[in-house]
Amino acid sequence: MGSPETKQTKIWLAYSGLLLAVFFWAVNTVIAKAVVLEIRPMALSFYRWLIAFMIILPFAVSHLKKDGALIRQHLGFLFVLALPSVAGYNSILYFGAQYTTAVNISLVVAAMPVMTLLFSWIINKEKPLFLQSMGIFISIIGMLLIITKGSRQLLLNLSFNPGDLLIVFAIASWAFYSVLLKKRQIHISPISFLTVLIAFGTLCILPLYVWEFVVYKGFELNRVNISIFLYLGIFPSILSYIFWNYGVRTIGASVASVFMYLLPVFTAGIANVFLQESLFFHHFSGGLLILLGLLLSSRRRT
């Protein structure tokens, strides 16, 4: 058994890694909004994952050879998993960023665990507890409060910001992926799994990027844009994944999930400084309802 000092060091490393993972994702959200007028969504998504694939592949080759038989056995399912995760989630999020604020994106994304619980109920027939059901309901109210800006008139007229609705669709895409992953687990190494999903996801994005390029043309490949793509390919795509999984293995999924509550906090701070985005009452009240819903939905039987 490890010494108490070693265990304590691992715990602090896990906490630090989780903080960095969420921070990198927050910056990803702000970047999506900041570059929306210069770099189209599919270009942002395609080059992000292409760079991530090029970086991770040399480290994954030996693992891919070892897991080759299992990968071939589950090739179809791995392709299905890549659609709502690598190909779907961020591409839809980048489209949504054209029409809404980075703060709105982060607040709605914070409700992802509740959306996953709802999908588990629908697909896997995992009936939630009473408190979990209340959590789902309260979080949905919080999301509605944010996307309607607290206006009853907008709700009654079903006049929603298309960007906010796209973000809801994006988190539904990721929740669907999470439920599928739990329904049928594939016992290959994490790096093999991530590499295959990135490869399939990037291939799925490619035809959409080509169409986007033909219709809207490209973007200027300057030093700033290259830096943005390198950041997206390394930090939120690879390092966040590594740090998050280390945190989950070290302190458990339930404790790690609490760190996602910091996503709106980090995003709001960064967006306020770099994008001059303001916070309003519906942001605070909707965010608090989502937080309450998350706390209730994370309860388990003892």
PDB file of C-alpha atoms in Angstrom:
ATOM      1  CA  MET A   1       0.000   0.000   0.000  1.00  0.00           C
ATOM      2  CA  GLY A   2       1.160   3.540  -0.737  1.00  0.00           C
ATOM      3  CA  SER A   3       2.103   5.942   2.009  1.00  0.00           C
ATOM      4  CA  PRO A   4      -0.394   8.622   3.155  1.00  0.00           C
ATOM      5  CA  GLU A   5       1.880  11.244   1.579  1.00  0.00           C
ATOM      6  CA  THR A   6       1.746   9.453  -1.789  1.00  0.00           C
ATOM      7  CA  LYS A   7      -2.046   9.153  -1.641  1.00  0.00           C
ATOM      8  CA  GLN A   8      -2.360  12.808  -0.692  1.00  0.00           C
ATOM      9  CA  THR A   9      -0.114  13.796  -3.599  1.00  0.00           C
ATOM     10  CA  LYS A  10      -2.257  11.767  -6.013  1.00  0.00           C
ATOM     11  CA  ILE A  11      -5.405  13.441  -4.695  1.00  0.00           C
ATOM     12  CA  TRP A  12      -3.938  16.928  -5.112  1.00  0.00           C
ATOM     13  CA  LEU A  13      -2.730  16.020  -8.604  1.00  0.00           C
ATOM     14  CA  ALA A  14      -6.257  14.825  -9.404  1.00  0.00           C
ATOM     15  CA  TYR A  15      -7.777  18.085  -8.142  1.00  0.00           C
ATOM     16  CA  SER A  16      -5.249  20.135 -10.112  1.00  0.00           C
ATOM     17  CA  GLY A  17      -5.860  18.083 -13.257  1.00  0.00           C
ATOM     18  CA  LEU A  18      -9.637  18.432 -12.984  1.00  0.00           C
ATOM     19  CA  LEU A  19      -9.341  22.192 -12.536  1.00  0.00           C
ATOM     20  CA  LEU A  20      -7.123  22.419 -15.617  1.00  0.00           C
ATOM     21  CA  ALA A  21      -9.445  20.174 -17.655  1.00  0.00           C
ATOM     22  CA  VAL A  22     -12.467  22.364 -16.941  1.00  0.00           C
ATOM     23  CA  PHE A  23     -10.429  25.531 -17.519  1.00  0.00           C
ATOM     24  CA  PHE A  24      -9.274  24.263 -20.939  1.00  0.00           C
ATOM     25  CA  TRP A  25     -12.896  23.482 -21.865  1.00  0.00           C
ATOM     26  CA  ALA A  26     -13.947  26.955 -20.726  1.00  0.00           C
ATOM     27  CA  VAL A  27     -11.317  28.549 -22.973  1.00  0.00           C
ATOM     28  CA  ASN A  28     -12.579  26.343 -25.832  1.00  0.00           C
ATOM     29  CA  THR A  29     -16.054  27.837 -25.336  1.00  0.00           C
ATOM     30  CA  VAL A  30     -14.730  31.400 -25.382  1.00  0.00           C
ATOM     31  CA  ILE A  31     -12.588  30.708 -28.467  1.00  0.00           C
ATOM     32  CA  ALA A  32     -15.641  29.290 -30.267  1.00  0.00           C
ATOM     33  CA  LYS A  33     -17.397  32.607 -29.736  1.00  0.00           C
ATOM     34  CA  ALA A  34     -14.359  34.821 -30.350  1.00  0.00           C
ATOM     35  CA  VAL A  35     -13.459  33.439 -33.798  1.00  0.00           C
ATOM     36  CA  VAL A  36     -16.975  32.817 -35.085  1.00  0.00           C
ATOM     37  CA  LEU A  37     -16.809  35.665 -37.625  1.00  0.00           C
ATOM     38  CA  GLU A  38     -13.445  34.563 -39.032  1.00  0.00           C
ATOM     39  CA  ILE A  39     -13.380  30.745 -38.871  1.00  0.00           C
ATOM     40  CA  ARG A  40     -16.486  28.759 -39.808  1.00  0.00           C
ATOM     41  CA  PRO A  41     -17.736  26.047 -37.403  1.00  0.00           C
ATOM     42  CA  MET A  42     -16.812  22.984 -39.474  1.00  0.00           C
ATOM     43  CA  ALA A  43     -13.325  24.351 -40.183  1.00  0.00           C
ATOM     44  CA  LEU A  44     -12.825  24.925 -36.458  1.00  0.00           C
ATOM     45  CA  SER A  45     -14.030  21.418 -35.653  1.00  0.00           C
ATOM     46  CA  PHE A  46     -12.161  19.667 -38.483  1.00  0.00           C
ATOM     47  CA  TYR A  47      -8.723  21.195 -37.864  1.00  0.00           C
ATOM     48  CA  ARG A  48      -9.085  20.854 -34.105  1.00  0.00           C
ATOM     49  CA  TRP A  49      -9.532  17.091 -34.368  1.00  0.00           C
ATOM     50  CA  LEU A  50      -7.082  16.639 -37.249  1.00  0.00           C
ATOM     51  CA  ILE A  51      -4.333  18.230 -35.142  1.00  0.00           C
ATOM     52  CA  ALA A  52      -5.370  16.162 -32.114  1.00  0.00           C
ATOM     53  CA  PHE A  53      -5.167  12.987 -34.240  1.00  0.00           C
ATOM     54  CA  MET A  54      -1.715  13.862 -35.605  1.00  0.00           C
ATOM     55  CA  ILE A  55      -0.422  14.500 -32.080  1.00  0.00           C
ATOM     56  CA  ILE A  56      -1.906  11.435 -30.392  1.00  0.00           C
ATOM     57  CA  LEU A  57      -1.235   8.873 -33.164  1.00  0.00           C
ATOM     58  CA  PRO A  58       2.526   8.354 -32.515  1.00  0.00           C
ATOM     59  CA  PHE A  59       1.774   7.574 -28.852  1.00  0.00           C
ATOM     60  CA  ALA A  60      -1.118   5.284 -29.772  1.00  0.00           C
ATOM     61  CA  VAL A  61       0.489   3.032 -32.412  1.00  0.00           C
ATOM     62  CA  SER A  62       1.646   0.298 -30.009  1.00  0.00           C
ATOM     63  CA  HIS A  63      -1.717   0.322 -28.201  1.00  0.00           C
ATOM     64  CA  LEU A  64      -3.622   0.137 -31.487  1.00  0.00           C
ATOM     65  CA  LYS A  65      -1.589  -2.927 -32.529  1.00  0.00           C
ATOM     66  CA  LYS A  66      -2.270  -4.602 -29.185  1.00  0.00           C
ATOM     67  CA  ASP A  67      -6.002  -3.806 -29.321  1.00  0.00           C
ATOM     68  CA  GLY A  68      -6.341  -4.467 -33.059  1.00  0.00           C
ATOM     69  CA  ALA A  69      -8.547  -7.563 -32.809  1.00  0.00           C
ATOM     70  CA  LEU A  70     -11.011  -5.926 -30.398  1.00  0.00           C
ATOM     71  CA  ILE A  71     -11.078  -2.727 -32.455  1.00  0.00           C
ATOM     72  CA  ARG A  72     -11.959  -4.680 -35.611  1.00  0.00           C
ATOM     73  CA  GLN A  73     -14.601  -6.617 -33.671  1.00  0.00           C
ATOM     74  CA  HIS A  74     -16.316  -3.410 -32.517  1.00  0.00           C
ATOM     75  CA  LEU A  75     -15.499  -1.208 -35.525  1.00  0.00           C
ATOM     76  CA  GLY A  76     -19.131  -0.446 -36.363  1.00  0.00           C
ATOM     77  CA  PHE A  77     -20.016   0.492 -32.798  1.00  0.00           C
ATOM     78  CA  LEU A  78     -16.907   2.674 -32.465  1.00  0.00           C
ATOM     79  CA  PHE A  79     -18.012   4.527 -35.595  1.00  0.00           C
ATOM     80  CA  VAL A  80     -21.465   5.045 -34.076  1.00  0.00           C
ATOM     81  CA  LEU A  81     -19.856   6.379 -30.874  1.00  0.00           C
ATOM     82  CA  ALA A  82     -17.746   8.851 -32.864  1.00  0.00           C
ATOM     83  CA  LEU A  83     -20.804  10.444 -34.494  1.00  0.00           C
ATOM     84  CA  PRO A  84     -22.432  12.106 -31.438  1.00  0.00           C
ATOM     85  CA  SER A  85     -19.136  12.714 -29.595  1.00  0.00           C
ATOM     86  CA  VAL A  86     -16.172  13.854 -31.709  1.00  0.00           C
ATOM     87  CA  ALA A  87     -18.154  14.675 -34.867  1.00  0.00           C
ATOM     88  CA  GLY A  88     -21.384  15.897 -33.308  1.00  0.00           C
ATOM     89  CA  TYR A  89     -20.949  17.608 -29.970  1.00  0.00           C
ATOM     90  CA  ASN A  90     -18.294  20.242 -30.710  1.00  0.00           C
ATOM     91  CA  SER A  91     -19.438  20.858 -34.291  1.00  0.00           C
ATOM     92  CA  ILE A  92     -22.955  21.673 -33.073  1.00  0.00           C
ATOM     93  CA  LEU A  93     -21.514  23.741 -30.216  1.00  0.00           C
ATOM     94  CA  TYR A  94     -19.425  25.766 -32.678  1.00  0.00           C
ATOM     95  CA  PHE A  95     -22.515  26.367 -34.825  1.00  0.00           C
ATOM     96  CA  GLY A  96     -24.436  27.501 -31.745  1.00  0.00           C
ATOM     97  CA  ALA A  97     -21.651  29.928 -30.843  1.00  0.00           C
ATOM     98  CA  GLN A  98     -22.580  31.979 -33.923  1.00  0.00           C
ATOM     99  CA  TYR A  99     -25.877  32.987 -32.320  1.00  0.00           C
ATOM    100  CA  THR A 100     -25.423  32.997 -28.546  1.00  0.00           C
ATOM    101  CA  THR A 101     -22.933  34.074 -25.874  1.00  0.00           C
ATOM    102  CA  ALA A 102     -20.099  32.071 -24.328  1.00  0.00           C
ATOM    103  CA  VAL A 103     -21.782  32.473 -20.916  1.00  0.00           C
ATOM    104  CA  ASN A 104     -25.044  30.978 -22.203  1.00  0.00           C
ATOM    105  CA  ILE A 105     -23.118  28.093 -23.770  1.00  0.00           C
ATOM    106  CA  SER A 106     -21.328  27.232 -20.521  1.00  0.00           C
ATOM    107  CA  LEU A 107     -24.485  27.456 -18.392  1.00  0.00           C
ATOM    108  CA  VAL A 108     -26.428  25.124 -20.687  1.00  0.00           C
ATOM    109  CA  VAL A 109     -23.456  22.733 -21.037  1.00  0.00           C
ATOM    110  CA  ALA A 110     -23.291  22.583 -17.223  1.00  0.00           C
ATOM    111  CA  ALA A 111     -26.621  20.733 -17.340  1.00  0.00           C
ATOM    112  CA  MET A 112     -25.051  17.863 -19.324  1.00  0.00           C
ATOM    113  CA  PRO A 113     -25.022  15.355 -16.389  1.00  0.00           C
ATOM    114  CA  VAL A 114     -28.768  15.871 -15.954  1.00  0.00           C
ATOM    115  CA  MET A 115     -29.355  15.362 -19.682  1.00  0.00           C
ATOM    116  CA  THR A 116     -27.316  12.138 -19.463  1.00  0.00           C
ATOM    117  CA  LEU A 117     -29.474  10.936 -16.563  1.00  0.00           C
ATOM    118  CA  LEU A 118     -32.592  11.677 -18.616  1.00  0.00           C
ATOM    119  CA  PHE A 119     -31.249   9.705 -21.590  1.00  0.00           C
ATOM    120  CA  SER A 120     -30.321   6.799 -19.288  1.00  0.00           C
ATOM    121  CA  TRP A 121     -33.925   6.750 -18.145  1.00  0.00           C
ATOM    122  CA  ILE A 122     -35.256   6.746 -21.724  1.00  0.00           C
ATOM    123  CA  ILE A 123     -32.730   4.387 -23.384  1.00  0.00           C
ATOM    124  CA  ASN A 124     -31.386   2.135 -20.617  1.00  0.00           C
ATOM    125  CA  LYS A 125     -34.600   2.135 -18.538  1.00  0.00           C
ATOM    126  CA  GLU A 126     -32.617   3.287 -15.499  1.00  0.00           C
ATOM    127  CA  LYS A 127     -35.471   4.775 -13.510  1.00  0.00           C
ATOM    128  CA  PRO A 128     -34.242   7.788 -11.515  1.00  0.00           C
ATOM    129  CA  LEU A 129     -34.927   8.286  -7.836  1.00  0.00           C
ATOM    130  CA  PHE A 130     -37.457  10.919  -6.787  1.00  0.00           C
ATOM    131  CA  LEU A 131     -34.720  13.460  -6.014  1.00  0.00           C
ATOM    132  CA  GLN A 132     -33.038  12.719  -9.348  1.00  0.00           C
ATOM    133  CA  SER A 133     -36.353  13.270 -11.156  1.00  0.00           C
ATOM    134  CA  MET A 134     -36.737  16.574  -9.339  1.00  0.00           C
ATOM    135  CA  GLY A 135     -33.169  17.438 -10.349  1.00  0.00           C
ATOM    136  CA  ILE A 136     -33.970  16.811 -14.026  1.00  0.00           C
ATOM    137  CA  PHE A 137     -37.083  18.978 -13.805  1.00  0.00           C
ATOM    138  CA  ILE A 138     -35.350  21.852 -11.986  1.00  0.00           C
ATOM    139  CA  SER A 139     -32.374  21.850 -14.385  1.00  0.00           C
ATOM    140  CA  ILE A 140     -34.708  21.970 -17.388  1.00  0.00           C
ATOM    141  CA  ILE A 141     -36.429  24.988 -15.805  1.00  0.00           C
ATOM    142  CA  GLY A 142     -32.981  26.564 -15.370  1.00  0.00           C
ATOM    143  CA  MET A 143     -32.091  25.972 -19.031  1.00  0.00           C
ATOM    144  CA  LEU A 144     -35.431  27.430 -20.131  1.00  0.00           C
ATOM    145  CA  LEU A 145     -34.818  30.487 -17.954  1.00  0.00           C
ATOM    146  CA  ILE A 146     -31.468  31.064 -19.672  1.00  0.00           C
ATOM    147  CA  ILE A 147     -32.589  30.496 -23.269  1.00  0.00           C
ATOM    148  CA  THR A 148     -35.734  32.651 -22.821  1.00  0.00           C
ATOM    149  CA  LYS A 149     -33.798  35.372 -20.930  1.00  0.00           C
ATOM    150  CA  GLY A 150     -36.450  35.051 -18.223  1.00  0.00           C
ATOM    151  CA  SER A 151     -39.174  36.275 -20.612  1.00  0.00           C
ATOM    152  CA  ARG A 152     -42.524  34.497 -20.330  1.00  0.00           C
ATOM    153  CA  GLN A 153     -43.507  36.028 -23.675  1.00  0.00           C
ATOM    154  CA  LEU A 154     -40.594  34.354 -25.459  1.00  0.00           C
ATOM    155  CA  LEU A 155     -41.550  31.026 -23.874  1.00  0.00           C
ATOM    156  CA  LEU A 156     -45.225  31.328 -24.835  1.00  0.00           C
ATOM    157  CA  ASN A 157     -44.323  32.335 -28.392  1.00  0.00           C
ATOM    158  CA  LEU A 158     -41.665  29.600 -28.621  1.00  0.00           C
ATOM    159  CA  SER A 159     -39.322  32.353 -29.783  1.00  0.00           C
ATOM    160  CA  PHE A 160     -35.939  30.991 -28.730  1.00  0.00           C
ATOM    161  CA  ASN A 161     -32.417  32.015 -29.673  1.00  0.00           C
ATOM    162  CA  PRO A 162     -31.353  29.376 -32.248  1.00  0.00           C
ATOM    163  CA  GLY A 163     -27.869  29.318 -30.709  1.00  0.00           C
ATOM    164  CA  ASP A 164     -29.190  28.301 -27.286  1.00  0.00           C
ATOM    165  CA  LEU A 165     -31.301  25.548 -28.856  1.00  0.00           C
ATOM    166  CA  LEU A 166     -28.257  24.289 -30.765  1.00  0.00           C
ATOM    167  CA  ILE A 167     -26.303  24.076 -27.484  1.00  0.00           C
ATOM    168  CA  VAL A 168     -29.154  22.046 -25.942  1.00  0.00           C
ATOM    169  CA  PHE A 169     -28.976  19.762 -28.989  1.00  0.00           C
ATOM    170  CA  ALA A 170     -25.187  19.532 -28.557  1.00  0.00           C
ATOM    171  CA  ILE A 171     -25.414  18.364 -24.938  1.00  0.00           C
ATOM    172  CA  ALA A 172     -28.159  15.929 -25.952  1.00  0.00           C
ATOM    173  CA  SER A 173     -25.707  14.537 -28.528  1.00  0.00           C
ATOM    174  CA  TRP A 174     -23.025  14.043 -25.860  1.00  0.00           C
ATOM    175  CA  ALA A 175     -25.531  12.563 -23.406  1.00  0.00           C
ATOM    176  CA  PHE A 176     -26.587  10.059 -26.084  1.00  0.00           C
ATOM    177  CA  TYR A 177     -22.920   9.100 -26.580  1.00  0.00           C
ATOM    178  CA  SER A 178     -22.425   8.660 -22.815  1.00  0.00           C
ATOM    179  CA  VAL A 179     -25.452   6.382 -22.525  1.00  0.00           C
ATOM    180  CA  LEU A 180     -24.368   4.287 -25.520  1.00  0.00           C
ATOM    181  CA  LEU A 181     -20.897   3.957 -24.002  1.00  0.00           C
ATOM    182  CA  LYS A 182     -22.338   2.684 -20.732  1.00  0.00           C
ATOM    183  CA  LYS A 183     -24.733   0.326 -22.509  1.00  0.00           C
ATOM    184  CA  ARG A 184     -21.928  -1.511 -24.334  1.00  0.00           C
ATOM    185  CA  GLN A 185     -18.409  -1.120 -23.008  1.00  0.00           C
ATOM    186  CA  ILE A 186     -15.365  -1.928 -25.152  1.00  0.00           C
ATOM    187  CA  HIS A 187     -12.333  -3.175 -23.226  1.00  0.00           C
ATOM    188  CA  ILE A 188      -9.497  -1.502 -25.093  1.00  0.00           C
ATOM    189  CA  SER A 189      -6.914   0.955 -23.775  1.00  0.00           C
ATOM    190  CA  PRO A 190      -8.129   4.556 -23.309  1.00  0.00           C
ATOM    191  CA  ILE A 191      -5.590   5.894 -25.810  1.00  0.00           C
ATOM    192  CA  SER A 192      -6.696   3.380 -28.481  1.00  0.00           C
ATOM    193  CA  PHE A 193     -10.321   4.262 -27.819  1.00  0.00           C
ATOM    194  CA  LEU A 194      -9.708   8.011 -28.081  1.00  0.00           C
ATOM    195  CA  THR A 195      -7.554   7.665 -31.214  1.00  0.00           C
ATOM    196  CA  VAL A 196     -10.134   5.562 -33.074  1.00  0.00           C
ATOM    197  CA  LEU A 197     -12.964   7.920 -32.119  1.00  0.00           C
ATOM    198  CA  ILE A 198     -10.956  10.958 -33.235  1.00  0.00           C
ATOM    199  CA  ALA A 199     -10.126   9.234 -36.546  1.00  0.00           C
ATOM    200  CA  PHE A 200     -13.747   8.302 -37.282  1.00  0.00           C
ATOM    201  CA  GLY A 201     -15.071  11.645 -36.068  1.00  0.00           C
ATOM    202  CA  THR A 202     -12.625  13.614 -38.224  1.00  0.00           C
ATOM    203  CA  LEU A 203     -13.589  11.558 -41.295  1.00  0.00           C
ATOM    204  CA  CYS A 204     -17.264  12.314 -40.608  1.00  0.00           C
ATOM    205  CA  ILE A 205     -16.551  16.039 -40.299  1.00  0.00           C
ATOM    206  CA  LEU A 206     -14.471  16.127 -43.522  1.00  0.00           C
ATOM    207  CA  PRO A 207     -17.328  16.146 -46.112  1.00  0.00           C
ATOM    208  CA  LEU A 208     -19.172  18.836 -44.131  1.00  0.00           C
ATOM    209  CA  TYR A 209     -15.991  20.913 -43.977  1.00  0.00           C
ATOM    210  CA  VAL A 210     -15.468  20.506 -47.746  1.00  0.00           C
ATOM    211  CA  TRP A 211     -19.060  21.686 -48.353  1.00  0.00           C
ATOM    212  CA  GLU A 212     -18.539  24.631 -46.007  1.00  0.00           C
ATOM    213  CA  PHE A 213     -15.287  25.536 -47.783  1.00  0.00           C
ATOM    214  CA  VAL A 214     -16.940  25.457 -51.223  1.00  0.00           C
ATOM    215  CA  VAL A 215     -19.840  27.648 -50.060  1.00  0.00           C
ATOM    216  CA  TYR A 216     -18.117  30.072 -47.675  1.00  0.00           C
ATOM    217  CA  LYS A 217     -14.453  29.757 -48.714  1.00  0.00           C
ATOM    218  CA  GLY A 218     -11.591  29.419 -46.264  1.00  0.00           C
ATOM    219  CA  PHE A 219      -9.953  31.609 -43.658  1.00  0.00           C
ATOM    220  CA  GLU A 220      -6.654  33.423 -43.325  1.00  0.00           C
ATOM    221  CA  LEU A 221      -3.940  31.085 -42.032  1.00  0.00           C
ATOM    222  CA  ASN A 222      -2.127  33.583 -39.825  1.00  0.00           C
ATOM    223  CA  ARG A 223      -0.127  33.144 -36.624  1.00  0.00           C
ATOM    224  CA  VAL A 224      -3.143  33.749 -34.385  1.00  0.00           C
ATOM    225  CA  ASN A 225      -5.326  31.163 -36.137  1.00  0.00           C
ATOM    226  CA  ILE A 226      -2.530  28.582 -36.118  1.00  0.00           C
ATOM    227  CA  SER A 227      -2.120  29.153 -32.365  1.00  0.00           C
ATOM    228  CA  ILE A 228      -5.875  28.704 -31.869  1.00  0.00           C
ATOM    229  CA  PHE A 229      -5.911  25.383 -33.734  1.00  0.00           C
ATOM    230  CA  LEU A 230      -2.869  24.125 -31.823  1.00  0.00           C
ATOM    231  CA  TYR A 231      -4.532  25.053 -28.530  1.00  0.00           C
ATOM    232  CA  LEU A 232      -7.800  23.325 -29.494  1.00  0.00           C
ATOM    233  CA  GLY A 233      -5.997  20.227 -30.746  1.00  0.00           C
ATOM    234  CA  ILE A 234      -3.815  19.825 -27.647  1.00  0.00           C
ATOM    235  CA  PHE A 235      -5.523  21.229 -24.561  1.00  0.00           C
ATOM    236  CA  PRO A 236      -9.316  20.599 -24.636  1.00  0.00           C
ATOM    237  CA  SER A 237      -9.023  17.618 -27.004  1.00  0.00           C
ATOM    238  CA  ILE A 238      -6.185  15.582 -25.438  1.00  0.00           C
ATOM    239  CA  LEU A 239      -4.947  17.026 -22.131  1.00  0.00           C
ATOM    240  CA  SER A 240      -8.434  17.647 -20.716  1.00  0.00           C
ATOM    241  CA  TYR A 241      -9.348  14.043 -21.534  1.00  0.00           C
ATOM    242  CA  ILE A 242      -6.188  12.705 -19.824  1.00  0.00           C
ATOM    243  CA  PHE A 243      -6.555  14.948 -16.755  1.00  0.00           C
ATOM    244  CA  TRP A 244     -10.267  14.223 -16.405  1.00  0.00           C
ATOM    245  CA  ASN A 245      -9.819  10.455 -16.564  1.00  0.00           C
ATOM    246  CA  TYR A 246      -6.959  10.572 -14.048  1.00  0.00           C
ATOM    247  CA  GLY A 247      -9.210  12.542 -11.717  1.00  0.00           C
ATOM    248  CA  VAL A 248     -12.085  10.085 -12.114  1.00  0.00           C
ATOM    249  CA  ARG A 249      -9.797   7.103 -11.426  1.00  0.00           C
ATOM    250  CA  THR A 250      -8.256   8.796  -8.367  1.00  0.00           C
ATOM    251  CA  ILE A 251     -11.191  10.441  -6.564  1.00  0.00           C
ATOM    252  CA  GLY A 252     -14.224   8.885  -8.270  1.00  0.00           C
ATOM    253  CA  ALA A 253     -16.721  10.033 -10.883  1.00  0.00           C
ATOM    254  CA  SER A 254     -19.193  11.589  -8.433  1.00  0.00           C
ATOM    255  CA  VAL A 255     -16.592  13.896  -6.875  1.00  0.00           C
ATOM    256  CA  ALA A 256     -14.995  14.679 -10.242  1.00  0.00           C
ATOM    257  CA  SER A 257     -18.351  15.693 -11.726  1.00  0.00           C
ATOM    258  CA  VAL A 258     -18.611  18.508  -9.162  1.00  0.00           C
ATOM    259  CA  PHE A 259     -15.737  20.262 -10.956  1.00  0.00           C
ATOM    260  CA  MET A 260     -17.999  20.733 -14.004  1.00  0.00           C
ATOM    261  CA  TYR A 261     -19.908  23.277 -11.900  1.00  0.00           C
ATOM    262  CA  LEU A 262     -16.861  25.520 -12.357  1.00  0.00           C
ATOM    263  CA  LEU A 263     -17.294  25.623 -16.153  1.00  0.00           C
ATOM    264  CA  PRO A 264     -19.741  28.578 -16.124  1.00  0.00           C
ATOM    265  CA  VAL A 265     -17.581  30.365 -13.528  1.00  0.00           C
ATOM    266  CA  PHE A 266     -14.392  30.063 -15.601  1.00  0.00           C
ATOM    267  CA  THR A 267     -16.210  30.861 -18.853  1.00  0.00           C
ATOM    268  CA  ALA A 268     -17.984  33.911 -17.428  1.00  0.00           C
ATOM    269  CA  GLY A 269     -14.697  35.297 -16.100  1.00  0.00           C
ATOM    270  CA  ILE A 270     -12.773  34.728 -19.340  1.00  0.00           C
ATOM    271  CA  ALA A 271     -15.652  35.979 -21.527  1.00  0.00           C
ATOM    272  CA  ASN A 272     -16.055  39.092 -19.390  1.00  0.00           C
ATOM    273  CA  VAL A 273     -12.367  39.971 -19.806  1.00  0.00           C
ATOM    274  CA  PHE A 274     -11.849  39.086 -23.482  1.00  0.00           C
ATOM    275  CA  LEU A 275     -15.339  39.381 -25.025  1.00  0.00           C
ATOM    276  CA  GLN A 276     -16.852  42.014 -22.694  1.00  0.00           C
ATOM    277  CA  GLU A 277     -19.880  39.761 -22.148  1.00  0.00           C
ATOM    278  CA  SER A 278     -22.148  40.933 -19.330  1.00  0.00           C
ATOM    279  CA  LEU A 279     -24.000  38.817 -16.783  1.00  0.00           C
ATOM    280  CA  PHE A 280     -27.720  39.349 -16.157  1.00  0.00           C
ATOM    281  CA  PHE A 281     -30.275  38.144 -13.626  1.00  0.00           C
ATOM    282  CA  HIS A 282     -31.445  35.261 -15.839  1.00  0.00           C
ATOM    283  CA  HIS A 283     -27.845  33.977 -15.976  1.00  0.00           C
ATOM    284  CA  PHE A 284     -27.554  33.849 -12.178  1.00  0.00           C
ATOM    285  CA  SER A 285     -31.048  32.474 -11.516  1.00  0.00           C
ATOM    286  CA  GLY A 286     -30.899  29.921 -14.344  1.00  0.00           C
ATOM    287  CA  GLY A 287     -27.389  28.866 -13.324  1.00  0.00           C
ATOM    288  CA  LEU A 288     -28.460  28.397  -9.703  1.00  0.00           C
ATOM    289  CA  LEU A 289     -31.408  26.231 -10.784  1.00  0.00           C
ATOM    290  CA  ILE A 290     -29.110  24.097 -12.956  1.00  0.00           C
ATOM    291  CA  LEU A 291     -26.694  23.771 -10.014  1.00  0.00           C
ATOM    292  CA  LEU A 292     -29.532  22.744  -7.678  1.00  0.00           C
ATOM    293  CA  GLY A 293     -30.745  20.232 -10.254  1.00  0.00           C
ATOM    294  CA  LEU A 294     -27.248  18.794 -10.601  1.00  0.00           C
ATOM    295  CA  LEU A 295     -26.872  18.438  -6.834  1.00  0.00           C
ATOM    296  CA  LEU A 296     -30.220  16.645  -6.558  1.00  0.00           C
ATOM    297  CA  SER A 297     -29.647  14.424  -9.593  1.00  0.00           C
ATOM    298  CA  SER A 298     -26.227  13.317  -8.309  1.00  0.00           C
ATOM    299  CA  ARG A 299     -27.796  11.785  -5.198  1.00  0.00           C
ATOM    300  CA  ARG A 300     -27.585   7.997  -4.937  1.00  0.00           C
ATOM    301  CA  ARG A 301     -29.139   5.392  -2.718  1.00  0.00           C
ATOM    302  CA  THR A 302     -27.092   4.638   0.356  1.00  0.00           C
TER     303      THR A 302
END
